[in-house]
Short mmCIF file of C-alpha atoms and ligand atoms in Angstrom, two decimals:
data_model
loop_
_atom_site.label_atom_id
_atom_site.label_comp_id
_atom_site.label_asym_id
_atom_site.label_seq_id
_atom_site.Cartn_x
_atom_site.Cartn_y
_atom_site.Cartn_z
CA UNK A 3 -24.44 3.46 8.73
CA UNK A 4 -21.75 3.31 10.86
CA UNK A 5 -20.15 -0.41 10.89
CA UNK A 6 -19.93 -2.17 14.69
CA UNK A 7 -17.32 -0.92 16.87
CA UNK A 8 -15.55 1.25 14.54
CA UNK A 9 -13.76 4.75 16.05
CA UNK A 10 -13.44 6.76 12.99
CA UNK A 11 -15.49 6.44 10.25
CA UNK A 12 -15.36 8.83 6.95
CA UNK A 13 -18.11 8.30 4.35
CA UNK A 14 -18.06 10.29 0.63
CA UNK A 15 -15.25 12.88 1.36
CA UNK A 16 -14.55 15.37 -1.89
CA UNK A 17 -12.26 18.22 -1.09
CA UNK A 18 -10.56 20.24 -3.87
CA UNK A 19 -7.78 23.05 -3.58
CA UNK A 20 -9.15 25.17 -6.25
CA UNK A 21 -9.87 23.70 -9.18
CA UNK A 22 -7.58 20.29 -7.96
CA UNK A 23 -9.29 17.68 -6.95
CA UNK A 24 -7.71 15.75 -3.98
CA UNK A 25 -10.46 13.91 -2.44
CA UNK A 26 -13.21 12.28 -4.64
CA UNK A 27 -15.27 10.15 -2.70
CA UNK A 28 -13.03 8.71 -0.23
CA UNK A 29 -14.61 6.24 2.32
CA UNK A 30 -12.44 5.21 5.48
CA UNK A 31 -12.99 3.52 8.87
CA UNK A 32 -10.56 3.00 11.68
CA UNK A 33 -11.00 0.47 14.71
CA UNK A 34 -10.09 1.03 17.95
CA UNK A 35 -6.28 0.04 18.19
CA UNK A 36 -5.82 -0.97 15.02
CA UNK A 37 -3.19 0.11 12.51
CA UNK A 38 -3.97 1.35 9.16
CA UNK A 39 -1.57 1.75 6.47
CA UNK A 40 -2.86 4.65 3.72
CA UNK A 41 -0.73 3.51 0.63
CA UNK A 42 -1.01 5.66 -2.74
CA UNK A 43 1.09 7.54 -5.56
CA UNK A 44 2.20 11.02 -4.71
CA UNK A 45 -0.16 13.15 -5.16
CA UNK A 46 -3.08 10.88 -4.97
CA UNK A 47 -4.83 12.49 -1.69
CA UNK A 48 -3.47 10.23 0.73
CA UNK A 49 -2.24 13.79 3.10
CA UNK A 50 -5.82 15.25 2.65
CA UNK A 51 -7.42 12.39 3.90
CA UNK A 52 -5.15 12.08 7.09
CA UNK A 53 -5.77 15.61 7.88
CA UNK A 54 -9.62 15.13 7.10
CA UNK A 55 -9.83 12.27 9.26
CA UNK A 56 -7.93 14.06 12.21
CA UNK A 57 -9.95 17.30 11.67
CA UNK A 58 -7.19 19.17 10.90
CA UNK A 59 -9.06 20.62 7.37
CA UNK A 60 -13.10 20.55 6.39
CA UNK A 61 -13.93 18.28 3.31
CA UNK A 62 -16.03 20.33 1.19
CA UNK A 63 -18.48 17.46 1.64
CA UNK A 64 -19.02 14.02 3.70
CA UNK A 65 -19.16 13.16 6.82
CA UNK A 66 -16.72 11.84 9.42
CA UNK A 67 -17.50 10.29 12.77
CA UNK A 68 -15.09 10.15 15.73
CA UNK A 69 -17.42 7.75 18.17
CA UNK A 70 -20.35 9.13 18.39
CA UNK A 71 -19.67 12.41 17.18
CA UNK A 72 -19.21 14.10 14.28
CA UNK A 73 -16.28 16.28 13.55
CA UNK A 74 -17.39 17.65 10.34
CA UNK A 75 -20.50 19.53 12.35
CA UNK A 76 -18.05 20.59 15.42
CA UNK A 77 -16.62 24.16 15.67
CA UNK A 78 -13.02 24.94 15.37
CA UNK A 79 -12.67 25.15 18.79
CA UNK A 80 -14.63 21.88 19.53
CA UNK A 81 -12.50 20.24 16.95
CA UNK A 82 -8.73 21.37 18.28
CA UNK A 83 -10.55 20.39 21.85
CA UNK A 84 -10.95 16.78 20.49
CA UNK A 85 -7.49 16.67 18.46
CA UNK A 86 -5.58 17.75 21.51
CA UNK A 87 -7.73 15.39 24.12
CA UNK A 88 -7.57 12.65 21.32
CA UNK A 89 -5.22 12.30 18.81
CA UNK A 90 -1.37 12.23 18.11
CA UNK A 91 0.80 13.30 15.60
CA UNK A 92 3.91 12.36 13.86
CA UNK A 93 4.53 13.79 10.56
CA UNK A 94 7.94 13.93 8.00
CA UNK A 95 9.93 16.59 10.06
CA UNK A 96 9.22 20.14 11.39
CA UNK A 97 6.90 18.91 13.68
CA UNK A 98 9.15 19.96 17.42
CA UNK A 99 9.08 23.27 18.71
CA UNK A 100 12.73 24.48 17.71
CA UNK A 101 12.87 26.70 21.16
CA UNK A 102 12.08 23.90 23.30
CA UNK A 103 14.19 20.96 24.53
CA UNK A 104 13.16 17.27 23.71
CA UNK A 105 11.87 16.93 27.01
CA UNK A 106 9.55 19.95 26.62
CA UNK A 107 8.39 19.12 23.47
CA UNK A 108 7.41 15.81 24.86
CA UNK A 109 5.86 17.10 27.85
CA UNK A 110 4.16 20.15 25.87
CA UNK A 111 0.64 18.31 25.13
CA UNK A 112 0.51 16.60 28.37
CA UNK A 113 0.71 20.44 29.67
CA UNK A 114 -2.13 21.43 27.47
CA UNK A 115 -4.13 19.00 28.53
CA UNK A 116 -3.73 20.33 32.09
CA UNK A 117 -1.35 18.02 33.36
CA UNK A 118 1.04 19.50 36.42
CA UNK A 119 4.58 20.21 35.18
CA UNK A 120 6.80 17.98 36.98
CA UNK A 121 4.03 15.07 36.43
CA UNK A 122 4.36 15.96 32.80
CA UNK A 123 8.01 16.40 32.65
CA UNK A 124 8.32 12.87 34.78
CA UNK A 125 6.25 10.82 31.87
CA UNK A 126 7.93 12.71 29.31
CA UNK A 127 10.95 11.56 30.04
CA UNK A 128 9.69 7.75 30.29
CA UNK A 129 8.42 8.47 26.91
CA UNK A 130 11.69 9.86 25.77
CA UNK A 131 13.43 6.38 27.17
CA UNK A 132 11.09 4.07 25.74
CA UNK A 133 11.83 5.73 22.48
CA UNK A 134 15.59 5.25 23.37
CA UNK A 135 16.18 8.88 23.01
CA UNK A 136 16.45 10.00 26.82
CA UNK A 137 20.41 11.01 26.02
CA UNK A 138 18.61 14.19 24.49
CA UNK A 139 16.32 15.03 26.79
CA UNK A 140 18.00 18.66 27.01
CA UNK A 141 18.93 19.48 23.08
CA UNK A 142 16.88 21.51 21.25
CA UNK A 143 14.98 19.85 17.59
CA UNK A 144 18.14 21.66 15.80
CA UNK A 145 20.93 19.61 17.75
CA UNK A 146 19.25 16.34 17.12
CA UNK A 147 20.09 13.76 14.27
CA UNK A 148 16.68 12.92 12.01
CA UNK A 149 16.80 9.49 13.57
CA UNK A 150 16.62 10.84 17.04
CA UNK A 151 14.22 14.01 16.55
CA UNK A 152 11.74 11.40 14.94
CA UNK A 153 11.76 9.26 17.56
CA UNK A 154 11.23 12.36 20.13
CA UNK A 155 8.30 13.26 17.66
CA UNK A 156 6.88 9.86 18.11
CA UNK A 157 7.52 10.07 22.00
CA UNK A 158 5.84 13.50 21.93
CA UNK A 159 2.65 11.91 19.79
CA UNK A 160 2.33 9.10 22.20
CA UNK A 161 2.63 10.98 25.74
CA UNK A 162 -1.00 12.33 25.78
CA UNK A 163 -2.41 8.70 25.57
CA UNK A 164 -4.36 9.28 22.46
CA UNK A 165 -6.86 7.17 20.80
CA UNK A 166 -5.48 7.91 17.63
CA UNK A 167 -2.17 8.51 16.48
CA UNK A 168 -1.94 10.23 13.09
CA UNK A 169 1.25 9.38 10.99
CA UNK A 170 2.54 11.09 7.93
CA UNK A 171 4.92 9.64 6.19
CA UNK A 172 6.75 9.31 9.42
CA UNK A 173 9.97 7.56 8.20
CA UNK A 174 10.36 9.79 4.87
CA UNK A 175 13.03 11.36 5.85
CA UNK A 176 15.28 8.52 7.88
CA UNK A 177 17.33 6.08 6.63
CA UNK A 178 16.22 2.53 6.57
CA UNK A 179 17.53 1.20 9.56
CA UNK A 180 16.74 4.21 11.74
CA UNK A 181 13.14 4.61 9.79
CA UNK A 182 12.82 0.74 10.96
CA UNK A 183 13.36 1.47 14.07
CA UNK A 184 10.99 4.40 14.32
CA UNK A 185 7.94 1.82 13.08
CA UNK A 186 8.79 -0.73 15.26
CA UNK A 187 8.69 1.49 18.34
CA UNK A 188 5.78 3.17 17.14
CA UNK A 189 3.70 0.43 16.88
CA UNK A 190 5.16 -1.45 19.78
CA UNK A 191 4.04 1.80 21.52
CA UNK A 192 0.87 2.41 19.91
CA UNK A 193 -0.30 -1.31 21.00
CA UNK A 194 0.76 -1.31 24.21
CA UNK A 195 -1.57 1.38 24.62
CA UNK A 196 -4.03 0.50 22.43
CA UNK A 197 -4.10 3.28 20.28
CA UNK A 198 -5.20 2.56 16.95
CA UNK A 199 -2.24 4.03 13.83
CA UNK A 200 -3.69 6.02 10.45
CA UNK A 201 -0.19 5.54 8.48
CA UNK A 202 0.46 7.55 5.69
CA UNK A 203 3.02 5.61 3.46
CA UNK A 204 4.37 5.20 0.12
CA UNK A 205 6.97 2.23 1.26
CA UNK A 206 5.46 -1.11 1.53
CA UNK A 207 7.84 -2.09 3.98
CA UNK A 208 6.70 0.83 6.53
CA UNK A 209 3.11 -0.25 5.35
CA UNK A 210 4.29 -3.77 6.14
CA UNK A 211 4.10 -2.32 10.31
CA UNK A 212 0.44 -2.23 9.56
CA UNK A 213 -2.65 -4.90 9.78
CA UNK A 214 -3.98 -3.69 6.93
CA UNK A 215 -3.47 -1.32 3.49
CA UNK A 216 -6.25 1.21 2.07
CA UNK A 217 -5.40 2.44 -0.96
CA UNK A 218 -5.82 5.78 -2.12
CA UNK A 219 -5.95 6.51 -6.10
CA UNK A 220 -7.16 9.53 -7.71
CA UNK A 221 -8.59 10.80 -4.84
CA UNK A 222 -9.94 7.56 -3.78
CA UNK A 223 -10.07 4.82 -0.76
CA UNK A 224 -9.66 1.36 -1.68
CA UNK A 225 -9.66 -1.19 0.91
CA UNK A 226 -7.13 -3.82 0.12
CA UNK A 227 -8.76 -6.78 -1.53
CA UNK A 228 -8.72 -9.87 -0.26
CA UNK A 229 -6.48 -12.40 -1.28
CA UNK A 230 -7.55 -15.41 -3.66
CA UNK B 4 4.95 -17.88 -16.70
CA UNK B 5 1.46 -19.77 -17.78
CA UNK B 6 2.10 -20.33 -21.71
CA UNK B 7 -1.44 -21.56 -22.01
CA UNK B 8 -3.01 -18.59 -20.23
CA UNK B 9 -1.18 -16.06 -22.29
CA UNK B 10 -2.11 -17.86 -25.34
CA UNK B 11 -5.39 -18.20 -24.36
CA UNK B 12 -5.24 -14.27 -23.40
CA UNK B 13 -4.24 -13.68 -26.80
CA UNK B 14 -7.38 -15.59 -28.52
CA UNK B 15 -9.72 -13.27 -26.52
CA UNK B 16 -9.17 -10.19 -29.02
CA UNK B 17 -10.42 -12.36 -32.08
CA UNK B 18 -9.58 -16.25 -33.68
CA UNK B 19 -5.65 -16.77 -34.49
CA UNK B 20 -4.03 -19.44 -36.64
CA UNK B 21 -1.05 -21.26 -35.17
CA UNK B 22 1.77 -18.73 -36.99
CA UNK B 23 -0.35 -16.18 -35.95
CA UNK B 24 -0.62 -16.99 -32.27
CA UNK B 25 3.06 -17.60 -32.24
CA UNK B 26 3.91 -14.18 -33.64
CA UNK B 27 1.58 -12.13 -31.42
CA UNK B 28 3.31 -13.95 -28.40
CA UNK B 29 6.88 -13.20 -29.62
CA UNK B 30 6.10 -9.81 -30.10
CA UNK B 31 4.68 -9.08 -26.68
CA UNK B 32 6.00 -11.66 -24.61
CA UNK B 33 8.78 -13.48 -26.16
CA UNK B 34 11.86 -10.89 -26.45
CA UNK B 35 14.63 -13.11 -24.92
CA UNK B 36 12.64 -16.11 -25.38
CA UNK B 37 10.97 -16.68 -28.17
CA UNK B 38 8.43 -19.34 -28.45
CA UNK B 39 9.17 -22.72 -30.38
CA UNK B 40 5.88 -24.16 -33.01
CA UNK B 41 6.23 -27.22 -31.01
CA UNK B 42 4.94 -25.08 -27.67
CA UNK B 43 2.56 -23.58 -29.58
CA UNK B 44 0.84 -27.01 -30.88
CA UNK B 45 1.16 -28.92 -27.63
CA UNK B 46 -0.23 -25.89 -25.67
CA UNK B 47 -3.16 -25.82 -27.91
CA UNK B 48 -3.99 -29.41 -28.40
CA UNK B 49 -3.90 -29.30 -24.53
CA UNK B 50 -6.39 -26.13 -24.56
CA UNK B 51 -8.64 -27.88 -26.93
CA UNK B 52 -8.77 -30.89 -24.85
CA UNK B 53 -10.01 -29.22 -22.00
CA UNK B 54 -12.74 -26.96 -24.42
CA UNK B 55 -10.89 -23.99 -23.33
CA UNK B 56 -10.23 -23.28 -27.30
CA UNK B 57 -11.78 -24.72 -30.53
CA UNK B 58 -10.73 -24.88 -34.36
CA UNK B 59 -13.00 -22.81 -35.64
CA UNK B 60 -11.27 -23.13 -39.48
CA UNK B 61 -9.10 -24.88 -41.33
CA UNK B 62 -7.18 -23.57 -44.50
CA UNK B 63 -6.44 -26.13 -47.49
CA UNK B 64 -3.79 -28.25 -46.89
CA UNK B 65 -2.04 -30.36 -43.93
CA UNK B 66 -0.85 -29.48 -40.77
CA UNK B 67 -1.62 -28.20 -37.50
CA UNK B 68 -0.14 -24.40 -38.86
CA UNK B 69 -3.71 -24.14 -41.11
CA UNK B 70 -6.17 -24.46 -37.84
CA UNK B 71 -7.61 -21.22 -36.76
CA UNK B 72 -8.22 -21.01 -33.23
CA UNK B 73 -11.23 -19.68 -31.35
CA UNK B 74 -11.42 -18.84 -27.65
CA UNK B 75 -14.93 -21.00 -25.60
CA UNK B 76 -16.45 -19.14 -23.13
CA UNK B 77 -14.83 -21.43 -20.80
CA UNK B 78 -12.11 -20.43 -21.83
CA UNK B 79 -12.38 -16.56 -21.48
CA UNK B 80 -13.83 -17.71 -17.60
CA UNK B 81 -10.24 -19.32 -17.41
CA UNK B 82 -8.10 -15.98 -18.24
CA UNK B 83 -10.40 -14.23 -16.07
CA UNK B 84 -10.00 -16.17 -13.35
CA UNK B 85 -6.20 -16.26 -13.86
CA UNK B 86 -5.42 -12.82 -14.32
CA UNK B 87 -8.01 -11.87 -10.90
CA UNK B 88 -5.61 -14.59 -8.63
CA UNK B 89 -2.82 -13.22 -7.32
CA UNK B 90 0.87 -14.83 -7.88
CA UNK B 91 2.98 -16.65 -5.10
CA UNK B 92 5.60 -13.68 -4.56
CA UNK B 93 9.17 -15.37 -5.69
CA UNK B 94 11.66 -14.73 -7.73
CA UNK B 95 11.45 -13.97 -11.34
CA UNK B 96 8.09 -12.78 -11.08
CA UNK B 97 8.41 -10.10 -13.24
CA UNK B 98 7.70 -11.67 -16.54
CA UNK B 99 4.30 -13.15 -15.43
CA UNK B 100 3.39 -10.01 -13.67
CA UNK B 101 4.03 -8.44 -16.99
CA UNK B 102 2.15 -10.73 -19.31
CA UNK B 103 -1.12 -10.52 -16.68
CA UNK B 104 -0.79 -6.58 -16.67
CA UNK B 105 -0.67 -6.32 -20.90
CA UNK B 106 -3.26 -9.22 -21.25
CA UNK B 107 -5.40 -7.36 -19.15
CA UNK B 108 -5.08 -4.26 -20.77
CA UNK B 109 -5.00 -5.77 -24.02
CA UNK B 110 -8.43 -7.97 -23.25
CA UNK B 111 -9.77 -4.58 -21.45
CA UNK B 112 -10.49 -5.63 -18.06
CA UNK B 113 -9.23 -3.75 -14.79
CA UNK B 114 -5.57 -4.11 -14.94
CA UNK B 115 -5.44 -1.98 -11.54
CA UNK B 116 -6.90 -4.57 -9.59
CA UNK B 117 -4.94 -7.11 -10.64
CA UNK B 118 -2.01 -4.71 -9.52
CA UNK B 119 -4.21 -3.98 -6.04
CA UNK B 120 -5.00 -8.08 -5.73
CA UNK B 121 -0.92 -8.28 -6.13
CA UNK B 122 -0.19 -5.95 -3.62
CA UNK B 123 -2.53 -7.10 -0.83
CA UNK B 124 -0.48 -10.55 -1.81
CA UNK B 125 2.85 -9.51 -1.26
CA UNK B 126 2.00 -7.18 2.09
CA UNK B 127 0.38 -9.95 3.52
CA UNK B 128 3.89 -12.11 3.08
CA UNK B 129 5.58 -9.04 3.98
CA UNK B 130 3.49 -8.64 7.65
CA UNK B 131 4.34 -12.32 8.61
CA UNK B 132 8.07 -11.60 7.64
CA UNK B 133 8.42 -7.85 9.57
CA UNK B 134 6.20 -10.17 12.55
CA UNK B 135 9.21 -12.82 12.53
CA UNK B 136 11.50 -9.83 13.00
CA UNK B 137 10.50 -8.23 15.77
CA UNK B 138 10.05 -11.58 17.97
CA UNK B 139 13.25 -12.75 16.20
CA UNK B 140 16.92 -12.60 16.66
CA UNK B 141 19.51 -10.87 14.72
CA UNK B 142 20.11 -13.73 12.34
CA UNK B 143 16.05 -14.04 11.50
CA UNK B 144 16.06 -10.20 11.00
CA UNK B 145 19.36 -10.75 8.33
CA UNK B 146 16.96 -13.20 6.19
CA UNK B 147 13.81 -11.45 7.01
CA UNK B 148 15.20 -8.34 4.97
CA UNK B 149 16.47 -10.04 2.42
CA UNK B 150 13.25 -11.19 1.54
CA UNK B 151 11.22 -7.81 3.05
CA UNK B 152 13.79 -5.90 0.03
CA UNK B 153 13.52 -8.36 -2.60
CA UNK B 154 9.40 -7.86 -2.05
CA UNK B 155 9.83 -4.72 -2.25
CA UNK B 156 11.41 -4.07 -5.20
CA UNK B 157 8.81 -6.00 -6.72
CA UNK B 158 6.31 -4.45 -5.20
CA UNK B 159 7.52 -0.54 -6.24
CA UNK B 160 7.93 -1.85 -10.28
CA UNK B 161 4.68 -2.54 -9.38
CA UNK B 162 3.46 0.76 -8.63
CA UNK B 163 5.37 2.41 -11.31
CA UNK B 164 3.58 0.17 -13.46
CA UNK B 165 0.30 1.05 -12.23
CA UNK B 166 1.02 5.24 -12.50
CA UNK B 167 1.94 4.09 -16.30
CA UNK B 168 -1.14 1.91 -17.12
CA UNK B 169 -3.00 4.23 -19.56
CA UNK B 170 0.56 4.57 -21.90
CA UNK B 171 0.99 1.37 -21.40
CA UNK B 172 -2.61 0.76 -22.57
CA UNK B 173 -1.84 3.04 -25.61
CA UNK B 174 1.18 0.52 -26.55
CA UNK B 175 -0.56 -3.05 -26.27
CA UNK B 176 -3.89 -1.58 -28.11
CA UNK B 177 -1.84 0.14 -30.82
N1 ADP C 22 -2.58 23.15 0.22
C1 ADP C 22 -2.78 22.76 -1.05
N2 ADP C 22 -3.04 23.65 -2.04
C2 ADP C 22 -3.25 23.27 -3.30
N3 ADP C 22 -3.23 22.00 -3.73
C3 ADP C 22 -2.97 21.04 -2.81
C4 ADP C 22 -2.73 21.37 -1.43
N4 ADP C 22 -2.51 20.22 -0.76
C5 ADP C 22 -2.61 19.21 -1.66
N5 ADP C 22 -2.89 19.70 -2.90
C6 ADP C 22 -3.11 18.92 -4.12
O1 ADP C 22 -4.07 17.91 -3.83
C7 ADP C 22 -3.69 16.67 -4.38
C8 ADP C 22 -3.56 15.61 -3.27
O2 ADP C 22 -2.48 16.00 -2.43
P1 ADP C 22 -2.04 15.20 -1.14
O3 ADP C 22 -3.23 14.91 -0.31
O4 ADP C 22 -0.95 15.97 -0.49
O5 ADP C 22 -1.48 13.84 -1.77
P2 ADP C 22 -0.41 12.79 -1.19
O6 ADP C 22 -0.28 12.99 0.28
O7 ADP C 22 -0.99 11.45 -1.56
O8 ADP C 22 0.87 13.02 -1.91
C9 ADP C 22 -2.44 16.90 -5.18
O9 ADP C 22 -2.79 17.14 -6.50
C10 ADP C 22 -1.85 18.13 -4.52
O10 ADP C 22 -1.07 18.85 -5.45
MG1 MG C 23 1.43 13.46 1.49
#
């Protein structure tokens, strides 16, 4: 059963690396445009779901639904299709091509998705100063601060229009005023054009960007209970 | 903190006399503050009262120090329903956070979702403040971080204290 209206929907995913169990029965769903904080201990799966959800790895078993399709019974190729037509992603760092610019990064999915060069270098640089980082446009990911090459990351996630816009632990690595920053441009962003957020975070306060936590424990997804 | 939930917490585990209740409560609760006999009597003659405890004994001799207390089923509804409501976030929290987290262990019920009810508590007060920031000015986003940090810090004792619940569990049951 897939509940009304929902975009991504994962039902009973186990997925071990070896003999470690990440995911043991994790349940998630996703509404269009919504944001989503995944909250958890280190360690407690909260990676392996994101990448499950976003078809990036196979759970050994359950199901997830994108629509009215199901990733876990696409092909590789059908599922990179989808992830490049459909989905963003920001993760910790080491996401930019090093050889390309900021601008090329940014404009690099649009390209893939068949979009005409200067059309795709034109809205990457909008992207790039929406994100406040157009003063880069031409540096490479290794002449950037963390601050700045996140916030290229984020433009480069959110330049393809996805539905979805996958988000690792994006502010891990920033400072709290520039990781701050990042969130509230990211979710500024991501409702302006109604993408819905998955949000990997430890930090409440990044979580606190969200509209609502699922906890992940032992392998586990928990929604957040409601409130007495 | 609730005096008369932790005491009533304390009476789930098996009938206490007075001296007994107030030892058990200085030893888990009470290390800066330990608790006077005149607490102890006035919380329980309130308890009893309300049928959340009865006297289930009383020794020879005078004095409210000989009545052994036993725990109603009311009452036992009472801790429950205390320890599965989650506190106002403010300041000084810690100690009743505490007390809920060993009673819970202590009386074996799910002392994880009493962290997880917490949680969903303090992220909802920490959405309307990050909100107020963004639509606010600079002097709202001063205040609004005060708060958002002080929340925080609650909330990551929090989850430090959940990755340590079975030791913890260990400790209170020894
Ligand atoms: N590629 C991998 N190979 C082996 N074990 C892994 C791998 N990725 C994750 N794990 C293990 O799976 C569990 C969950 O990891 P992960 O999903 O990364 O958790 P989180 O993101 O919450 O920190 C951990 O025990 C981790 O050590
Ligand atoms: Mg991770």
């Amino acid at each position: 059963m897939i509940p009304a209206g929902s975009l991504l929907h994962a039902v009973a995913l186990h997925k071990a690396y070896g003999r470690t169990p990440a995911l043991d029965g994790a349940d998630f769903s996703l509404h269009p445009g919504e944001v989503v904080a995944v909250m958890g201990p280190s360690g407690s799966g909260k990676s392996t779901l994101l990448h499950c959800l976003a078809g990036i790895i196979a759970p050994d078993s359950g199901t997830v639904r994108y629509g009215d399709r199901e990733l876990t019974a696409m092909s590789d190729a059908e599922r990179s299709a989808l992830r490049r037509a459909d989905f963003g992603f920001v993760f910790q760092f080491g996401q930019l091509v090093p050889e390309l610019t900021a601008l090329e990064n940014v404009a690099l999915p649009l390209r893939l998705n068949g979009t005409r060069r200067r059309d795709a270098e034109r809205q990457a640089r909008e992207w790039l100063e929406r994100l406040e980082v157009d003063t880069v446009a031409d540096r490479r990911p290794g002449e950037v601060s963390g601050g700045q090459g996140q916030r290229v990351a984020v433009a480069r996630a959110l330049a393809g229009r996805p539905r979805v816009v996958f988000a690792d632990e994006p502010t891990g690595a920033l400072d709290s005023l520039n990781g701050e920053r990042v969130m509230s441009l990211l979710t500024d962003a991501a409702r302006d054009t109604r993408a819905a957020v998955v949000l990997v975070t430890h930090e409440a306060r990044v979580a606190a960007y969200s509209d609502r936590e699922v906890v992940v424990r032992d392998g586990i997804a928990r929604e957040g209970v409601a409130a007495v | 903190m609730s005096i008369g939930h932790t005491l009533l917490g304390l009476l789930e585990s098996g009938p206490r006399h007075g001296y007994d209740l107030k030892r058990a409560f200085d030893e888990h609760f009470g290390h800066d503050r330990p608790l006077h006999y005149g607490q102890v009597y006035s919380t329980m003659s309130r308890l009893l009262k309300n049928g959340l405890v009865e006297v289930d004994a009383v020794e020879a001799g005078a004095g409210p120090e000989r009545k052994r207390y036993a725990i109603t089923d009311a009452g036992v509804t009472d801790v429950a329903q205390w320890l599965a409501r989650a506190e106002k976030p403010e300041p000084y929290l810690q100690s009743t956070l505490y007390t809920k987290v060993v009673l819970a262990l202590m009386t074996r019920r799910d002392a994880a979702e009493l962290l997880d009810t917490q949680r969903t508590e303090h992220l909802r007060l920490m959405r309307g403040l990050t909100e107020r920031k963004r639509t606010g000015d600079l002097a709202d986003q001063l205040i609004c971080d005060h708060a958002l940090f002080h929340l925080e810090a609650d909330l990551r004792w929090l989850e430090l204290t959940a990755a340590r619940l079975d030791k913890l569990a260990e400790a209170v049951r020894a």
